[in-house]
XYZ file of N, CA and C in Angstrom:
735
model
N 0.829 -1.197 0.000
C 0.000 0.000 0.000
C 0.866 1.251 0.000
N 0.366 2.280 -0.653
C 1.018 3.585 -0.636
C -0.032 4.657 -0.853
N 0.211 5.843 -0.332
C -0.803 6.901 -0.424
C -0.184 8.232 -0.842
N -0.763 8.842 -1.852
C -0.350 10.160 -2.311
C -1.048 11.214 -1.440
N -0.283 12.166 -0.935
C -0.861 13.254 -0.148
C -1.418 14.303 -1.102
N -2.733 14.294 -1.284
C -3.363 15.195 -2.249
C -3.244 16.661 -1.863
N -3.041 16.936 -0.577
C -2.880 18.327 -0.137
C -1.629 18.956 -0.728
N -0.692 18.120 -1.207
C 0.537 18.606 -1.822
C 0.450 18.642 -3.347
N -0.714 18.323 -3.877
C -0.860 18.220 -5.331
C -1.642 19.405 -5.903
N -1.439 20.579 -5.334
C -2.138 21.779 -5.789
C -1.179 22.723 -6.492
N -1.716 23.488 -7.417
C -0.901 24.480 -8.110
C -0.548 25.609 -7.154
N 0.455 26.409 -7.510
C 0.834 27.551 -6.674
C -0.356 28.484 -6.533
N -0.579 28.935 -5.305
C -1.761 29.737 -5.046
C -2.961 28.886 -4.705
N -2.784 27.545 -4.776
C -3.818 26.583 -4.405
C -5.121 26.798 -5.176
N -4.982 27.145 -6.464
C -6.176 27.380 -7.251
C -6.749 26.135 -7.891
N -5.938 25.081 -8.005
C -6.422 23.878 -8.663
C -5.449 22.735 -8.514
N -5.765 21.631 -9.147
C -4.939 20.427 -9.053
C -3.750 20.546 -10.006
N -2.578 20.257 -9.506
C -1.364 20.250 -10.323
C -1.238 18.847 -10.939
N -1.852 18.671 -12.093
C -1.921 17.336 -12.696
C -0.547 16.807 -13.076
N 0.340 17.671 -13.529
C 1.680 17.214 -13.900
C 2.414 16.649 -12.680
N 2.328 17.352 -11.563
C 2.977 16.885 -10.335
C 2.338 15.584 -9.856
N 1.008 15.513 -9.950
C 0.304 14.310 -9.522
C 0.733 13.107 -10.354
N 0.770 13.256 -11.663
C 1.174 12.140 -12.525
C 2.625 11.738 -12.281
N 3.494 12.708 -12.084
C 4.896 12.407 -11.807
C 5.037 11.648 -10.487
N 4.251 12.054 -9.488
C 4.278 11.381 -8.189
C 3.782 9.944 -8.309
N 2.720 9.738 -9.077
C 2.172 8.388 -9.275
C 3.197 7.489 -9.968
N 3.882 8.010 -10.971
C 4.914 7.221 -11.659
C 5.971 6.738 -10.671
N 6.455 7.642 -9.846
C 7.473 7.283 -8.851
C 6.916 6.284 -7.841
N 5.672 6.503 -7.415
C 5.069 5.635 -6.396
C 4.891 4.207 -6.908
N 4.441 4.048 -8.138
C 4.242 2.704 -8.705
C 5.578 1.972 -8.811
N 6.592 2.653 -9.271
C 7.921 2.032 -9.349
C 8.427 1.650 -7.958
N 8.218 2.545 -7.018
C 8.651 2.282 -5.640
C 7.937 1.060 -5.072
N 6.617 0.984 -5.224
C 5.854 -0.131 -4.679
C 6.219 -1.447 -5.363
N 6.500 -1.386 -6.650
C 6.946 -2.605 -7.347
C 8.293 -3.065 -6.801
N 9.154 -2.126 -6.479
C 10.441 -2.473 -5.858
C 10.237 -3.092 -4.480
N 9.281 -2.543 -3.720
C 8.996 -3.072 -2.381
C 8.580 -4.538 -2.457
N 7.738 -4.860 -3.425
C 7.308 -6.255 -3.607
C 8.522 -7.160 -3.782
N 9.513 -6.665 -4.486
C 10.698 -7.473 -4.799
C 11.607 -7.678 -3.587
N 11.803 -6.637 -2.787
C 12.799 -6.726 -1.709
C 12.194 -7.020 -0.347
N 10.870 -7.078 -0.281
C 10.204 -7.300 1.007
C 10.570 -8.666 1.593
N 10.530 -8.755 2.922
C 10.715 -10.038 3.611
C 9.333 -10.589 3.959
N 9.027 -11.789 3.537
C 7.702 -12.370 3.718
C 7.731 -13.418 4.835
N 6.676 -13.472 5.657
C 6.687 -14.372 6.823
C 6.671 -15.853 6.472
N 5.949 -16.205 5.394
C 5.898 -17.613 4.979
C 5.951 -17.686 3.453
N 6.362 -18.812 2.942
C 6.593 -18.970 1.504
C 5.328 -18.773 0.653
N 4.145 -19.305 1.072
C 2.948 -19.091 0.241
C 2.601 -17.612 0.041
N 2.819 -16.790 1.072
C 2.555 -15.346 0.934
C 3.539 -14.734 -0.058
N 4.789 -15.123 0.057
C 5.806 -14.632 -0.878
C 5.447 -15.023 -2.310
N 5.055 -16.281 -2.491
C 4.733 -16.780 -3.828
C 3.554 -16.036 -4.436
N 2.502 -15.830 -3.633
C 1.309 -15.158 -4.151
C 1.564 -13.674 -4.411
N 2.284 -13.032 -3.490
C 2.548 -11.599 -3.645
C 3.393 -11.326 -4.875
N 4.456 -12.098 -5.038
C 5.315 -11.906 -6.200
C 4.671 -12.458 -7.475
N 3.756 -13.416 -7.319
C 3.095 -13.989 -8.483
C 2.132 -13.032 -9.148
N 1.439 -12.220 -8.344
C 0.474 -11.259 -8.898
C 1.012 -9.837 -8.911
N 1.964 -9.562 -8.009
C 2.580 -8.242 -7.890
C 1.530 -7.155 -7.706
N 0.474 -7.476 -6.955
C -0.582 -6.496 -6.691
C -0.080 -5.410 -5.753
N -0.472 -4.195 -6.032
C -0.172 -3.071 -5.155
C -1.447 -2.260 -4.951
N -1.425 -1.384 -3.957
C -2.590 -0.551 -3.681
C -2.188 0.902 -3.486
N -2.025 1.618 -4.583
C -1.707 3.043 -4.500
C -3.001 3.824 -4.307
N -3.041 4.626 -3.259
C -4.245 5.400 -2.959
C -3.910 6.823 -2.578
N -4.766 7.412 -1.745
C -4.617 8.831 -1.412
C -4.868 9.074 0.065
N -4.383 10.195 0.533
C -4.791 10.788 1.797
C -4.835 12.297 1.566
N -5.432 13.010 2.502
C -5.481 14.467 2.365
C -6.519 14.987 1.394
N -7.499 14.143 1.021
C -8.530 14.613 0.078
C -9.325 15.772 0.662
N -9.733 15.645 1.915
C -10.518 16.715 2.539
C -9.712 18.009 2.632
N -8.441 17.897 3.001
C -7.604 19.105 3.081
C -7.459 19.745 1.707
N -7.317 18.938 0.687
C -7.218 19.468 -0.670
C -8.465 20.281 -1.019
N -9.642 19.709 -0.709
C -10.890 20.424 -0.992
C -10.950 21.751 -0.248
N -10.558 21.730 1.023
C -10.587 22.951 1.834
C -9.693 24.014 1.220
N -8.488 23.602 0.827
C -7.547 24.559 0.245
C -8.047 25.091 -1.092
N -8.866 24.314 -1.785
C -9.430 24.749 -3.061
C -10.720 25.543 -2.874
N -11.186 25.641 -1.619
C -12.420 26.368 -1.347
C -13.671 25.596 -1.698
N -13.581 24.256 -1.685
C -14.709 23.397 -2.058
C -15.279 22.723 -0.823
N -16.575 22.762 -0.654
C -17.223 22.056 0.449
C -17.269 20.560 0.145
N -16.957 19.735 1.144
C -17.056 18.279 0.976
C -18.487 17.899 0.618
N -19.443 18.651 1.132
C -20.861 18.390 0.859
C -21.301 19.168 -0.380
N -20.707 18.855 -1.514
C -21.067 19.549 -2.753
C -20.837 18.627 -3.943
N -21.523 18.925 -5.011
C -21.335 18.150 -6.242
C -19.923 18.343 -6.770
N -19.364 19.512 -6.544
C -18.010 19.796 -7.006
C -16.995 18.869 -6.329
N -17.236 18.529 -5.056
C -16.351 17.612 -4.340
C -16.389 16.228 -4.995
N -17.578 15.772 -5.375
C -17.729 14.472 -6.032
C -17.001 14.474 -7.379
N -17.160 15.558 -8.138
C -16.494 15.667 -9.440
C -14.977 15.706 -9.281
N -14.519 16.388 -8.235
C -13.078 16.472 -7.974
C -12.525 15.097 -7.608
N -13.279 14.351 -6.806
C -12.864 12.994 -6.431
C -12.675 12.129 -7.667
N -13.626 12.190 -8.584
C -13.554 11.395 -9.806
C -12.376 11.817 -10.674
N -12.179 13.110 -10.813
C -11.095 13.633 -11.643
C -9.733 13.211 -11.116
N -9.549 13.349 -9.792
C -8.259 13.023 -9.177
C -7.955 11.543 -9.301
N -8.927 10.697 -8.960
C -8.660 9.262 -8.961
C -8.528 8.714 -10.369
N -9.239 9.286 -11.309
C -9.089 8.870 -12.709
C -7.667 9.142 -13.185
N -7.142 10.300 -12.819
C -5.780 10.667 -13.190
C -4.774 9.686 -12.583
N -4.961 9.356 -11.304
C -4.065 8.423 -10.621
C -4.139 7.038 -11.268
N -5.353 6.574 -11.532
C -5.529 5.240 -12.118
C -4.910 5.156 -13.505
N -5.119 6.185 -14.316
C -4.555 6.189 -15.670
C -3.031 6.137 -15.627
N -2.438 6.952 -14.758
C -0.979 7.007 -14.712
C -0.388 5.740 -14.104
N -1.075 5.191 -13.108
C -0.609 3.932 -12.514
C -0.643 2.809 -13.547
N -1.691 2.748 -14.340
C -1.812 1.736 -15.395
C -0.726 1.926 -16.447
N -0.512 3.162 -16.853
C 0.501 3.459 -17.873
C 1.910 3.090 -17.372
N 2.163 3.399 -16.113
C 3.474 3.083 -15.546
C 3.664 1.573 -15.427
N 2.600 0.850 -15.047
C 2.684 -0.606 -14.939
C 2.902 -1.249 -16.309
N 2.322 -0.667 -17.338
C 2.575 -1.150 -18.701
C 4.054 -0.977 -19.053
N 4.594 0.189 -18.693
C 6.007 0.435 -18.953
C 6.903 -0.533 -18.201
N 6.536 -0.827 -16.961
C 7.301 -1.792 -16.172
C 7.174 -3.198 -16.751
N 6.009 -3.486 -17.327
C 5.820 -4.786 -17.967
C 6.790 -4.991 -19.120
N 7.018 -3.925 -19.887
C 7.977 -3.997 -20.983
C 9.405 -4.063 -20.457
N 9.656 -3.305 -19.403
C 11.014 -3.184 -18.864
C 11.441 -4.392 -18.038
N 10.521 -4.887 -17.192
C 10.877 -5.931 -16.241
C 10.132 -7.243 -16.463
N 9.122 -7.213 -17.309
C 8.329 -8.409 -17.549
C 6.986 -8.363 -16.834
N 6.010 -9.090 -17.352
C 4.681 -9.130 -16.737
C 4.746 -9.934 -15.437
N 3.692 -9.826 -14.636
C 3.660 -10.598 -13.391
C 3.587 -12.093 -13.712
N 4.219 -12.943 -12.890
C 4.332 -14.381 -13.210
C 3.014 -15.091 -13.450
N 1.925 -14.652 -12.790
C 0.632 -15.315 -12.977
C -0.170 -14.694 -14.114
N 0.490 -13.965 -14.989
C -0.178 -13.298 -16.114
C -0.831 -14.315 -17.048
N -0.182 -15.454 -17.226
C -0.701 -16.492 -18.133
C -2.058 -16.986 -17.629
N -3.078 -16.910 -18.461
C -4.415 -17.353 -18.092
C -5.250 -16.277 -17.428
N -4.675 -15.097 -17.222
C -5.399 -14.003 -16.563
C -6.243 -13.226 -17.562
N -7.087 -12.337 -17.042
C -7.886 -11.467 -17.905
C -6.980 -10.550 -18.711
N -5.804 -10.227 -18.159
C -4.864 -9.381 -18.890
C -4.298 -10.104 -20.111
N -4.015 -11.405 -19.955
C -3.530 -12.150 -21.105
C -4.615 -12.238 -22.182
N -5.862 -12.454 -21.754
C -6.974 -12.558 -22.699
C -7.104 -11.286 -23.534
N -6.758 -10.150 -22.900
C -6.871 -8.862 -23.603
C -5.522 -8.378 -24.136
N -4.488 -9.198 -23.957
C -3.129 -8.854 -24.378
C -2.663 -7.534 -23.764
N -2.912 -7.386 -22.471
C -2.466 -6.215 -21.718
C -1.290 -6.652 -20.854
N -0.099 -6.215 -21.220
C 1.118 -6.715 -20.594
C 1.561 -5.793 -19.450
N 0.793 -5.854 -18.369
C 1.113 -5.033 -17.200
C 2.025 -5.795 -16.246
N 2.740 -5.060 -15.440
C 3.641 -5.647 -14.450
C 2.889 -6.062 -13.198
N 1.744 -5.408 -12.926
C 1.020 -5.601 -11.671
C -0.438 -5.945 -11.941
N -0.929 -7.019 -11.305
C -2.311 -7.466 -11.533
C -3.329 -6.419 -11.113
N -3.027 -5.650 -10.066
C -3.860 -4.513 -9.679
C -2.941 -3.422 -9.165
N -3.438 -2.195 -9.185
C -2.544 -1.076 -8.912
C -3.068 -0.089 -7.871
N -4.367 -0.001 -7.684
C -4.913 1.049 -6.821
C -5.814 0.495 -5.725
N -5.798 1.171 -4.584
C -6.664 0.895 -3.438
C -6.633 2.136 -2.564
N -7.630 2.301 -1.706
C -7.625 3.435 -0.780
C -7.734 2.914 0.641
N -6.647 3.061 1.379
C -6.569 2.594 2.768
C -7.006 3.699 3.725
N -7.238 3.362 4.994
C -7.689 4.378 5.968
C -6.670 5.489 6.222
N -5.375 5.160 6.248
C -4.261 6.099 6.466
C -4.394 6.929 7.737
N -4.988 6.369 8.785
C -5.135 7.128 10.023
C -3.812 7.554 10.618
N -2.897 6.595 10.775
C -1.614 6.898 11.399
C -0.713 7.718 10.483
N -0.588 7.309 9.222
C 0.301 8.073 8.347
C -0.294 9.445 8.020
N -1.615 9.588 8.131
C -2.231 10.901 7.973
C -1.780 11.844 9.077
N -1.703 11.318 10.307
C -1.206 12.120 11.429
C 0.264 12.476 11.211
N 1.050 11.472 10.797
C 2.470 11.718 10.541
C 2.645 12.764 9.435
N 1.810 12.659 8.399
C 1.893 13.592 7.282
C 1.224 14.925 7.553
N 0.536 15.032 8.687
C -0.125 16.287 9.032
C -1.285 16.629 8.138
N -2.025 15.599 7.697
C -3.147 15.847 6.801
C -4.337 14.978 7.194
N -5.432 15.120 6.460
C -6.645 14.375 6.758
C -6.516 12.943 6.242
N -7.140 11.977 6.938
C -6.969 10.577 6.546
C -7.781 10.201 5.310
N -7.152 9.403 4.442
C -7.854 8.829 3.301
C -8.692 9.813 2.519
N -9.944 9.427 2.297
C -10.890 10.293 1.577
C -11.948 10.829 2.526
N -11.651 10.800 3.842
C -12.627 11.212 4.846
C -12.715 12.728 4.971
N -13.898 13.236 5.330
C -13.996 14.649 5.695
C -13.388 14.852 7.080
N -13.324 16.089 7.522
C -12.893 16.355 8.890
C -13.894 15.727 9.851
N -13.391 15.039 10.870
C -14.306 14.497 11.867
C -14.706 15.568 12.874
N -13.764 16.428 13.254
C -14.026 17.514 14.194
C -12.984 18.601 13.975
N -13.333 19.822 14.367
C -12.386 20.928 14.260
C -11.570 21.090 15.533
N -12.156 20.667 16.656
C -11.453 20.685 17.944
C -11.584 19.298 18.544
N -10.496 18.765 19.048
C -10.527 17.399 19.575
C -9.540 17.267 20.725
N -9.797 16.270 21.541
C -8.926 15.982 22.675
C -7.925 14.926 22.236
N -6.657 15.298 22.280
C -5.621 14.383 21.825
C -5.189 13.427 22.934
N -5.004 13.952 24.160
C -4.489 13.101 25.230
C -4.630 13.808 26.568
N -4.495 13.038 27.637
C -4.416 13.609 28.977
C -2.938 13.844 29.292
N -2.620 15.032 29.722
C -1.223 15.364 29.987
C -1.080 16.049 31.336
N 0.111 15.984 31.884
C 0.484 16.746 33.070
C -0.552 16.692 34.186
N -0.527 15.620 34.918
C -1.364 15.447 36.108
C -2.853 15.586 35.797
N -3.270 14.969 34.725
C -4.700 14.934 34.422
C -5.214 16.103 33.618
N -4.367 17.073 33.290
C -4.813 18.194 32.477
C -5.114 17.700 31.060
N -6.222 18.162 30.497
C -6.629 17.720 29.172
C -6.154 18.713 28.117
N -5.556 18.184 27.059
C -5.054 19.013 25.969
C -6.042 18.977 24.809
N -6.533 20.143 24.403
C -7.423 20.241 23.252
C -6.663 20.866 22.086
N -6.851 20.282 20.917
C -6.197 20.784 19.718
C -7.243 21.263 18.722
N -6.860 22.277 17.934
C -7.708 22.753 16.854
C -7.042 22.392 15.535
N -7.835 21.984 14.567
C -7.303 21.714 13.238
C -6.457 22.903 12.783
N -5.210 22.630 12.417
C -4.272 23.724 12.142
C -4.677 24.558 10.926
N -5.224 23.916 9.911
C -5.664 24.654 8.727
C -6.800 25.607 9.090
N -7.746 25.123 9.891
C -8.851 25.973 10.331
C -8.342 27.093 11.238
N -7.405 26.768 12.129
C -6.868 27.782 13.030
C -6.264 28.943 12.231
N -5.493 28.601 11.209
C -4.838 29.645 10.412
C -5.864 30.509 9.681
N -6.889 29.868 9.099
C -7.880 30.631 8.352
C -8.780 31.444 9.277
N -9.069 30.899 10.463
C -9.859 31.649 11.443
C -9.097 32.884 11.892
N -7.802 32.740 12.099
C -6.970 33.878 12.502
C -6.947 34.937 11.410
N -6.892 34.496 10.132
C -6.912 35.444 9.018
C -8.222 36.219 8.960
N -9.300 35.578 9.420
C -10.612 36.231 9.463
C -10.757 37.139 10.685
N -9.719 37.171 11.534
C -9.765 38.011 12.725
C -10.554 37.412 13.867
N -10.752 36.083 13.846
C -11.532 35.422 14.892
C -10.630 35.019 16.051
N -11.202 34.994 17.237
C -10.485 34.609 18.450
C -10.438 33.079 18.507
N -9.288 32.488 18.220
C -9.197 31.031 18.132
C -9.382 30.351 19.486
N -8.923 30.989 20.551
C -9.103 30.383 21.872
C -10.582 30.345 22.247
N -11.304 31.411 21.924
C -12.745 31.419 22.175
C -13.444 30.382 21.300
N -12.953 30.213 20.076
C -13.540 29.220 19.180
C -13.357 27.805 19.722
N -12.196 27.540 20.307
C -11.968 26.216 20.899
C -13.015 25.935 21.961
N -13.284 26.915 22.811
C -14.285 26.751 23.869
C -15.669 26.518 23.276
N -16.036 27.340 22.292
C -17.374 27.221 21.695
C -17.541 25.901 20.943
N -16.511 25.489 20.222
C -16.619 24.239 19.471
C -16.634 23.027 20.395
N -15.962 23.117 21.519
C -16.039 22.029 22.507
C -17.463 21.871 23.006
N -18.156 22.988 23.169
C -19.517 22.957 23.707
C -20.554 22.649 22.635
N -20.356 23.164 21.421
C -21.402 23.093 20.397
C -21.087 22.126 19.257
N -19.825 21.788 19.093
C -19.473 20.735 18.141
C -19.149 21.179 16.737
N -19.982 22.057 16.142
C -19.790 22.425 14.738
C -19.854 23.937 14.562
N -19.298 24.410 13.468
C -19.330 25.843 13.172
C -20.745 26.340 12.928
N -21.606 25.469 12.396
C -22.985 25.884 12.127
C -23.728 26.254 13.397
N -23.232 25.767 14.545
C -23.862 26.082 15.827
C -23.228 27.285 16.521
N -22.182 27.838 15.898
C -21.498 28.999 16.470
C -21.980 30.251 15.762
N -22.466 31.201 16.517
C -23.015 32.424 15.930
C -21.910 33.289 15.329
N -22.271 33.977 14.249
C -21.358 34.943 13.653
C -20.289 34.357 12.750
N -20.389 33.065 12.421
C -19.390 32.454 11.557
C -19.651 32.823 10.094
N -18.618 33.219 9.358
C -18.801 33.484 7.927
C -19.304 32.236 7.201
N -20.199 32.435 6.247
C -20.765 31.306 5.508
C -19.670 30.498 4.830
N -18.647 31.180 4.305
C -17.578 30.481 3.597
C -16.868 29.482 4.512
N -16.657 29.843 5.768
C -16.008 28.929 6.710
C -16.940 27.784 7.094
N -18.219 28.097 7.300
C -19.167 27.047 7.676
C -19.270 25.979 6.589
N -19.277 26.403 5.337
C -19.384 25.449 4.233
C -18.089 24.671 4.036
N -16.978 25.386 4.103
C -15.687 24.760 3.838
C -15.288 23.767 4.920
N -15.699 24.055 6.156
C -15.275 23.228 7.283
C -16.416 22.400 7.882
N -17.282 21.907 7.021
C -18.302 20.971 7.495
C -17.625 19.687 7.967
N -18.106 19.157 9.085
C -17.525 17.930 9.623
C -18.400 16.723 9.284
N -17.885 15.538 9.600
C -18.470 14.283 9.113
C -19.968 14.155 9.383
N -20.394 14.513 10.597
C -21.801 14.332 10.965
C -22.723 15.347 10.295
N -22.175 16.401 9.742
C -22.989 17.409 9.045
C -23.230 17.038 7.583
N -22.508 16.036 7.106
C -22.595 15.664 5.694
C -23.586 14.509 5.530
N -24.582 14.652 4.682
C -25.586 13.594 4.516
C -24.940 12.276 4.063
N -25.479 11.139 4.511
C -24.929 9.841 4.094
C -24.854 9.689 2.581
N -25.837 10.264 1.886
C -25.850 10.143 0.426
C -24.604 10.783 -0.197
N -24.155 11.903 0.393
C -22.967 12.565 -0.152
C -21.711 11.756 0.144
N -21.639 11.173 1.344
C -20.529 10.271 1.662
C -20.432 9.173 0.604
N -21.586 8.578 0.286
C -21.617 7.472 -0.674
C -21.242 7.927 -2.076
N -21.675 9.129 -2.445
C -21.338 9.652 -3.770
C -19.833 9.875 -3.910
N -19.215 10.376 -2.839
C -17.760 10.559 -2.865
C -17.062 9.202 -2.974
N -17.523 8.236 -2.183
C -16.927 6.902 -2.238
C -17.084 6.300 -3.635
N -18.269 6.428 -4.208
C -18.523 5.863 -5.538
C -17.638 6.512 -6.594
N -17.408 7.819 -6.457
C -16.567 8.535 -7.420
C -15.138 8.004 -7.392
N -14.633 7.709 -6.195
C -13.304 7.116 -6.091
C -13.311 5.666 -6.569
N -14.313 4.899 -6.109
C -14.345 3.461 -6.415
C -14.391 3.194 -7.912
N -14.990 4.108 -8.643
C -15.116 3.936 -10.093
C -13.754 3.765 -10.774
N -12.710 4.291 -10.127
C -11.378 4.253 -10.750
C -10.371 3.465 -9.912
N -10.861 2.624 -8.997
C -9.974 1.877 -8.103
C -10.094 0.385 -8.375
N -8.947 -0.293 -8.478
C -8.933 -1.731 -8.763
C -9.418 -2.557 -7.581
N -8.952 -2.203 -6.385
C -9.247 -2.985 -5.186
C -10.335 -2.297 -4.357
N -10.185 -2.284 -3.062
C -11.242 -1.745 -2.195
C -10.970 -0.307 -1.787
N -11.997 0.322 -1.244
C -11.938 1.708 -0.768
C -12.375 1.746 0.689
N -11.546 2.325 1.542
C -11.924 2.507 2.946
C -12.688 3.810 3.091
N -13.894 3.744 3.663
C -14.723 4.956 3.849
C -15.594 4.763 5.075
N -15.623 5.769 5.924
C -16.489 5.766 7.110
C -17.656 6.717 6.905
N -18.853 6.269 7.232
C -20.031 7.142 7.186
C -20.576 7.242 8.609
N -20.465 8.433 9.184
C -20.909 8.659 10.552
C -22.381 9.049 10.567
N -23.155 8.382 11.420
C -24.595 8.642 11.522
C -24.938 9.040 12.964
N -25.903 9.950 13.093
C -26.386 10.320 14.408
C -27.701 9.576 14.689
């Protein structure tokens, strides 16, 4: 598995998707993951045989929600669904093209004979190329939103520290934009702890309320539409959480 940080795939000024950078990143990622398959240490021989026999990989994404926020797009919008489809289509196309190139350079995967790829004379190096994992931990390490999930909360409790004192954190992207709007971030932390969402806080600019909608504010149908937009271009599975009240 590997995940492209979509928050880093924006043009200067964050006006749109930097498709050239995205495609270049996908090319490098596919080659890297194919190398990992080769040099990895496997716990038992059957796993090694199957992994190297199909050479399946799962290149996916993280930071989708942050990307939308930086582009000024609400997760709960048709534009978000269209963006999901556009981004994943680009990734899938480039991953397929790179795997074809690797097939010529290094040979097709050993179980290619008798596969659907052989039937269609598609000489790819990898039986599958894309998947979307949860990326909870690496999302934290990368400082971005996990997988294709919206923000779960703008203020959250990370841990108990120093003799039982509770530490509350605010989403850093929201903190910066709230400060630019001249809002008192410390007061916002208190209000969001009590009320949960920006829609419940008086005096919030509409642009912030729309841009920073959290998981429970987004209708299940929109969650599913976003998932479907990604799944349409993914070989394997897609991790997606739908929070219901």
